[in-house]
PDB file of C-alpha atoms in Angstrom:
ATOM      1  CA  VAL A 345      -3.698   5.689 -11.388  1.00 37.00           C
ATOM      2  CA  VAL A 346      -6.250   5.873 -14.185  1.00 38.00           C
ATOM      3  CA  SER A 347      -6.463   3.251 -16.876  1.00 42.00           C
ATOM      4  CA  GLY A 348      -8.387   3.036 -20.123  1.00 44.00           C
ATOM      5  CA  ASN A 349     -11.328   1.306 -18.450  1.00 51.00           C
ATOM      6  CA  ARG A 350     -11.826   4.193 -16.016  1.00 57.00           C
ATOM      7  CA  ASP A 351     -10.782   2.087 -13.024  1.00 63.00           C
ATOM      8  CA  THR A 352      -9.454   4.716 -10.642  1.00 69.00           C
ATOM      9  CA  HIS A 353      -8.746   2.489  -7.632  1.00 73.00           C
ATOM     10  CA  ALA A 354      -5.341   3.001  -6.072  1.00 80.00           C
ATOM     11  CA  ARG A 355      -3.313  -0.090  -6.866  1.00 80.00           C
ATOM     12  CA  PHE A 356       0.116  -1.649  -6.780  1.00 85.00           C
ATOM     13  CA  PHE A 357       1.373  -4.319  -9.137  1.00 87.00           C
ATOM     14  CA  GLY A 358       4.434  -6.181  -7.958  1.00 92.00           C
ATOM     15  CA  VAL A 359       6.397  -9.396  -8.046  1.00 93.00           C
ATOM     16  CA  PHE A 360       7.740 -11.363  -5.121  1.00 90.00           C
ATOM     17  CA  ARG A 361       9.794 -14.503  -4.760  1.00 92.00           C
ATOM     18  CA  SER A 362       9.396 -16.778  -1.785  1.00 88.00           C
ATOM     19  CA  ARG A 363      11.751 -19.388  -0.412  1.00 91.00           C
ATOM     20  CA  LEU A 364      11.065 -23.097  -0.775  1.00 93.00           C
ATOM     21  CA  PRO A 365      11.256 -25.389   2.296  1.00 92.00           C
ATOM     22  CA  ASP A 366      14.784 -26.441   1.291  1.00 95.00           C
ATOM     23  CA  GLY A 367      15.902 -22.784   1.362  1.00 92.00           C
ATOM     24  CA  SER A 368      16.232 -22.378  -2.379  1.00 95.00           C
ATOM     25  CA  ALA A 369      14.543 -19.562  -4.275  1.00 93.00           C
ATOM     26  CA  GLY A 370      10.954 -20.265  -5.195  1.00 93.00           C
ATOM     27  CA  PRO A 371       9.077 -19.160  -8.293  1.00 92.00           C
ATOM     28  CA  HIS A 372       8.257 -15.535  -8.978  1.00 92.00           C
ATOM     29  CA  ARG A 373       4.658 -14.621  -8.152  1.00 90.00           C
ATOM     30  CA  ARG A 374       2.675 -11.608  -9.299  1.00 89.00           C
ATOM     31  CA  ILE A 375       0.778  -9.690  -6.648  1.00 87.00           C
ATOM     32  CA  ASP A 376      -1.897  -7.048  -7.245  1.00 84.00           C
ATOM     33  CA  ILE A 377      -2.955  -4.875  -4.325  1.00 87.00           C
ATOM     34  CA  VAL A 378      -6.093  -2.823  -4.945  1.00 85.00           C
ATOM     35  CA  VAL A 379      -7.308  -0.218  -2.461  1.00 87.00           C
ATOM     36  CA  THR A 380     -10.997   0.645  -2.540  1.00 85.00           C
ATOM     37  CA  SER A 381     -13.657   2.031  -0.241  1.00 80.00           C
ATOM     38  CA  TRP A 382     -15.959  -0.429   1.454  1.00 78.00           C
ATOM     39  CA  LEU A 383     -18.816   1.002  -0.616  1.00 78.00           C
ATOM     40  CA  GLU A 384     -17.101   0.003  -3.866  1.00 82.00           C
ATOM     41  CA  PHE A 385     -15.602  -3.227  -2.538  1.00 86.00           C
ATOM     42  CA  PRO A 386     -18.165  -5.671  -4.057  1.00 86.00           C
ATOM     43  CA  PHE A 387     -17.755  -4.068  -7.495  1.00 88.00           C
ATOM     44  CA  ALA A 388     -13.945  -4.010  -7.300  1.00 89.00           C
ATOM     45  CA  LEU A 389     -13.867  -7.610  -6.067  1.00 90.00           C
ATOM     46  CA  LEU A 390     -16.069  -8.733  -8.943  1.00 91.00           C
ATOM     47  CA  GLY A 391     -13.950  -6.846 -11.471  1.00 88.00           C
ATOM     48  CA  TRP A 392     -10.599  -8.037 -10.131  1.00 85.00           C
ATOM     49  CA  THR A 393     -11.396 -11.732  -9.625  1.00 84.00           C
ATOM     50  CA  GLY A 394     -11.805 -12.332 -13.370  1.00 77.00           C
ATOM     51  CA  SER A 395     -11.864 -13.836 -15.701  1.00 86.00           C
ATOM     52  CA  ARG A 396     -11.480 -11.099 -18.293  1.00 88.00           C
ATOM     53  CA  ILE A 397     -13.953 -12.871 -20.580  1.00 90.00           C
ATOM     54  CA  LEU A 398     -16.532 -13.233 -17.790  1.00 91.00           C
ATOM     55  CA  ASN A 399     -16.143  -9.558 -16.837  1.00 91.00           C
ATOM     56  CA  ARG A 400     -16.709  -8.498 -20.433  1.00 92.00           C
ATOM     57  CA  TRP A 401     -19.747 -10.761 -20.656  1.00 92.00           C
ATOM     58  CA  LEU A 402     -21.177  -9.411 -17.372  1.00 92.00           C
ATOM     59  CA  ARG A 403     -20.761  -5.830 -18.577  1.00 91.00           C
ATOM     60  CA  LYS A 404     -22.362  -6.685 -21.923  1.00 92.00           C
ATOM     61  CA  HIS A 405     -25.243  -8.481 -20.164  1.00 89.00           C
ATOM     62  CA  ALA A 406     -25.692  -5.482 -17.878  1.00 84.00           C
ATOM     63  CA  ALA A 407     -25.748  -3.093 -20.858  1.00 86.00           C
ATOM     64  CA  GLU A 408     -28.300  -5.248 -22.702  1.00 84.00           C
ATOM     65  CA  HIS A 409     -30.561  -4.930 -19.657  1.00 79.00           C
ATOM     66  CA  GLY A 410     -30.127  -1.196 -19.186  1.00 79.00           C
ATOM     67  CA  PHE A 411     -27.234  -1.134 -16.714  1.00 80.00           C
ATOM     68  CA  LEU A 412     -23.689   0.173 -16.671  1.00 84.00           C
ATOM     69  CA  LEU A 413     -21.418  -2.097 -14.602  1.00 86.00           C
ATOM     70  CA  THR A 414     -17.946  -0.896 -13.572  1.00 86.00           C
ATOM     71  CA  SER A 415     -15.480  -1.817 -10.859  1.00 85.00           C
ATOM     72  CA  HIS A 416     -16.913   1.157  -8.921  1.00 83.00           C
ATOM     73  CA  PHE A 417     -20.706   0.854  -9.206  1.00 83.00           C
ATOM     74  CA  LEU A 418     -23.752  -0.507 -11.003  1.00 81.00           C
ATOM     75  CA  TYR A 419     -25.835   2.201 -12.656  1.00 80.00           C
ATOM     76  CA  ARG A 420     -29.456   1.702 -13.717  1.00 76.00           C
ATOM     77  CA  THR A 421     -30.305   3.560 -16.898  1.00 76.00           C
ATOM     78  CA  SER A 422     -33.834   4.520 -17.902  1.00 70.00           C
ATOM     79  CA  ARG A 423     -33.964   1.301 -20.023  1.00 68.00           C
ATOM     80  CA  ALA A 424     -33.390  -0.983 -17.020  1.00 65.00           C
ATOM     81  CA  GLN A 425     -36.102  -3.443 -16.067  1.00 65.00           C
ATOM     82  CA  PRO A 426     -36.226  -5.218 -12.706  1.00 63.00           C
ATOM     83  CA  PRO A 427     -35.260  -8.902 -12.671  1.00 59.00           C
ATOM     84  CA  ILE A 428     -38.132 -11.398 -12.754  1.00 60.00           C
ATOM     85  CA  GLY A 429     -39.507 -11.744  -9.234  1.00 63.00           C
ATOM     86  CA  TRP A 430     -37.962  -8.454  -8.028  1.00 61.00           C
ATOM     87  CA  THR A 431     -39.374  -7.516  -4.619  1.00 63.00           C
ATOM     88  CA  GLY A 432     -36.941  -4.717  -3.794  1.00 62.00           C
ATOM     89  CA  PRO A 433     -37.380  -0.945  -3.792  1.00 60.00           C
ATOM     90  CA  PRO A 434     -38.961   1.032  -6.638  1.00 61.00           C
ATOM     91  CA  TRP A 435     -37.035   0.739  -9.891  1.00 57.00           C
ATOM     92  CA  ALA A 436     -35.655   4.079 -11.105  1.00 58.00           C
ATOM     93  CA  PRO A 437     -32.579   5.288 -12.982  1.00 55.00           C
ATOM     94  CA  GLY A 438     -29.497   5.965 -10.889  1.00 58.00           C
ATOM     95  CA  VAL A 439     -26.664   4.300  -9.045  1.00 59.00           C
ATOM     96  CA  VAL A 440     -27.787   1.033  -7.557  1.00 61.00           C
ATOM     97  CA  PRO A 441     -27.530   2.052  -3.928  1.00 52.00           C
ATOM     98  CA  TYR A 442     -25.000   1.139  -1.314  1.00 47.00           C
ATOM     99  CA  ASP A 443     -27.597   2.574   1.061  1.00 44.00           C
ATOM    100  CA  LYS A 444     -29.678   5.756   0.657  1.00 41.00           C
ATOM    101  CA  ARG A 445     -27.464   8.059  -1.441  1.00 39.00           C
ATOM    102  CA  GLU A 446     -27.634  10.564  -4.232  1.00 38.00           C
ATOM    103  CA  GLY A 447     -27.269   8.881  -7.590  1.00 36.00           C
ATOM    104  CA  ILE A 448     -25.727  10.258 -10.743  1.00 33.00           C
ATOM    105  CA  GLY A 449     -27.501  13.428 -11.829  1.00 36.00           C
ATOM    106  CA  GLY A 450     -28.788  14.035  -8.293  1.00 36.00           C
ATOM    107  CA  VAL A 451     -31.425  11.293  -8.502  1.00 35.00           C
ATOM    108  CA  THR A 452     -32.192  10.001  -5.000  1.00 35.00           C
ATOM    109  CA  VAL A 453     -32.022   6.235  -5.059  1.00 35.00           C
ATOM    110  CA  PRO A 454     -33.670   4.406  -2.156  1.00 36.00           C
ATOM    111  CA  GLY A 455     -32.985   0.789  -1.376  1.00 45.00           C
ATOM    112  CA  ASP A 456     -30.970  -1.849   0.336  1.00 53.00           C
ATOM    113  CA  ALA A 457     -27.205  -1.933   0.322  1.00 59.00           C
ATOM    114  CA  VAL A 458     -25.172  -3.798  -2.275  1.00 74.00           C
ATOM    115  CA  ARG A 459     -22.783  -5.599   0.043  1.00 76.00           C
ATOM    116  CA  SER A 460     -21.491  -8.524  -1.995  1.00 81.00           C
ATOM    117  CA  GLU A 461     -20.833  -9.903  -5.444  1.00 87.00           C
ATOM    118  CA  ARG A 462     -23.879 -12.108  -4.890  1.00 83.00           C
ATOM    119  CA  ASP A 463     -26.036  -8.949  -4.646  1.00 79.00           C
ATOM    120  CA  ILE A 464     -24.666  -7.711  -7.992  1.00 81.00           C
ATOM    121  CA  TYR A 465     -25.427 -11.020  -9.713  1.00 83.00           C
ATOM    122  CA  ALA A 466     -28.960 -10.981  -8.235  1.00 77.00           C
ATOM    123  CA  LEU A 467     -29.612  -7.442  -9.503  1.00 76.00           C
ATOM    124  CA  LEU A 468     -28.526  -8.591 -12.955  1.00 79.00           C
ATOM    125  CA  GLY A 469     -30.900 -11.565 -12.748  1.00 78.00           C
ATOM    126  CA  LEU A 470     -28.044 -14.081 -12.788  1.00 83.00           C
ATOM    127  CA  ALA A 471     -27.042 -17.067 -10.698  1.00 86.00           C
ATOM    128  CA  TYR A 472     -23.981 -16.352  -8.566  1.00 89.00           C
ATOM    129  CA  VAL A 473     -20.658 -17.669  -9.895  1.00 90.00           C
ATOM    130  CA  PRO A 474     -18.018 -18.036  -7.148  1.00 89.00           C
ATOM    131  CA  PRO A 475     -14.482 -16.769  -7.926  1.00 85.00           C
ATOM    132  CA  HIS A 476     -12.937 -20.255  -8.263  1.00 86.00           C
ATOM    133  CA  ALA A 477     -15.442 -21.069 -11.049  1.00 87.00           C
ATOM    134  CA  ARG A 478     -14.788 -17.922 -13.120  1.00 84.00           C
ATOM    135  CA  ASP A 479     -12.111 -19.260 -15.433  1.00 77.00           C
ATOM    136  CA  ALA A 480     -12.900 -18.822 -19.090  1.00 57.00           C
TER     137      ALA A 480
END
């Protein structure tokens, strides 16, 4: 499934209806199942835990600082500058690494793994916002 935002994760959108303790039909609930690789998991989790307004703001913030943020990866462009106090690997254009991998355009990108949403926020120079606090 490919959508307009280039999110190519396999996904299922459905509705289920549970039973209440008294046996009567409960309310309808929407369920979204998204299948992703473990390498893309932090990016998919960030993108799918909303809110839509926060996601748009994060992507805009990333772009203003020389990044491209998607639900698949974080890409450093040549305009990107390291966050204040950055002590990580050398700063170069390419996919912010999951581990040592080839970035877009064949650029080798060294560095530590991005394993959580918290890592993404840190790379963007932002304080972490937990999912329950992401309502807009």
